[in-house]
Amino acid sequence: MELKMDIAALESFVAEQFPQVAGDFTVDALDESQVTVRLNVQDRHLRPGGTVSGPSMFALADLGMYFAVLSRLGPVALAVTANCSIDFMRKPAAGVDMLCVTRLLKLGRVLAVGDALLYSEGLAPPVARASLTYAIPPK
């Protein structure tokens, strides 16, 4: 399916619709098969022990899926998370950003299904895996 929003359009959309998180995330790459989103890790994203918190990783996975959906549908602000299951597999590295690579597995009229792998920047093994479903509002 062709892209209806590019990186600049996605980042502009978030800046307008969700300014409270706009500075936390950057789209690193986008093509017809996947989107890569960066969590610009700051102190507020850390938990005791100096690693990225679970809620911050959830937000990264969720936004990655949101961008995957928007990039194919266009600016549909009311597309929402219907389900998310996340497996935390290893401790994130301290002092580096996190990357989320999201793939859409199915984009239907009502639901979009995808998966996401989260990485500490510069390290090969993923730190978390998420399976997400988004509800698409009627036209």
mmCIF file of C-alpha atoms in Angstrom, residues 51-54 57-58 61 85-93 98-101 115-120 123-131:
data_model
loop_
_atom_site.group_PDB
_atom_site.id
_atom_site.type_symbol
_atom_site.label_atom_id
_atom_site.label_comp_id
_atom_site.label_asym_id
_atom_site.label_seq_id
_atom_site.Cartn_x
_atom_site.Cartn_y
_atom_site.Cartn_z
ATOM 1 C CA THR A 51 17.168 2.109 32.431
ATOM 2 C CA VAL A 52 14.233 3.092 30.245
ATOM 3 C CA SER A 53 10.913 2.489 32.006
ATOM 4 C CA GLY A 54 8.230 0.113 30.800
ATOM 5 C CA MET A 57 8.804 1.625 26.006
ATOM 6 C CA PHE A 58 5.039 1.081 25.716
ATOM 7 C CA ALA A 61 5.700 0.872 20.588
ATOM 8 C CA SER A 85 0.669 -6.934 24.356
ATOM 9 C CA ILE A 86 4.309 -6.282 25.155
ATOM 10 C CA ASP A 87 7.037 -8.705 26.196
ATOM 11 C CA PHE A 88 10.031 -7.192 27.980
ATOM 12 C CA MET A 89 12.942 -9.476 27.103
ATOM 13 C CA ARG A 90 16.037 -7.772 28.480
ATOM 14 C CA LYS A 91 17.147 -4.667 30.309
ATOM 15 C CA PRO A 92 17.564 -1.637 28.023
ATOM 16 C CA ALA A 93 21.032 -0.121 27.850
ATOM 17 C CA MET A 98 15.635 3.466 21.993
ATOM 18 C CA LEU A 99 14.477 2.502 18.511
ATOM 19 C CA CYS A 100 11.204 0.852 17.548
ATOM 20 C CA VAL A 101 10.789 -0.935 14.220
ATOM 21 C CA ASP A 115 4.195 -5.862 15.504
ATOM 22 C CA ALA A 116 7.059 -3.863 16.920
ATOM 23 C CA LEU A 117 10.592 -4.667 18.027
ATOM 24 C CA LEU A 118 12.289 -2.272 20.428
ATOM 25 C CA TYR A 119 16.064 -1.906 20.588
ATOM 26 C CA SER A 120 18.616 0.026 22.578
ATOM 27 C CA LEU A 123 22.757 -3.084 20.228
ATOM 28 C CA ALA A 124 21.525 -5.989 18.099
ATOM 29 C CA PRO A 125 19.213 -7.978 20.384
ATOM 30 C CA PRO A 126 15.740 -6.484 20.914
ATOM 31 C CA VAL A 127 14.795 -5.467 24.449
ATOM 32 C CA ALA A 128 11.043 -5.813 23.904
ATOM 33 C CA ARG A 129 8.474 -7.087 21.423
ATOM 34 C CA ALA A 130 4.940 -5.793 21.083
ATOM 35 C CA SER A 131 1.858 -6.937 19.202
#
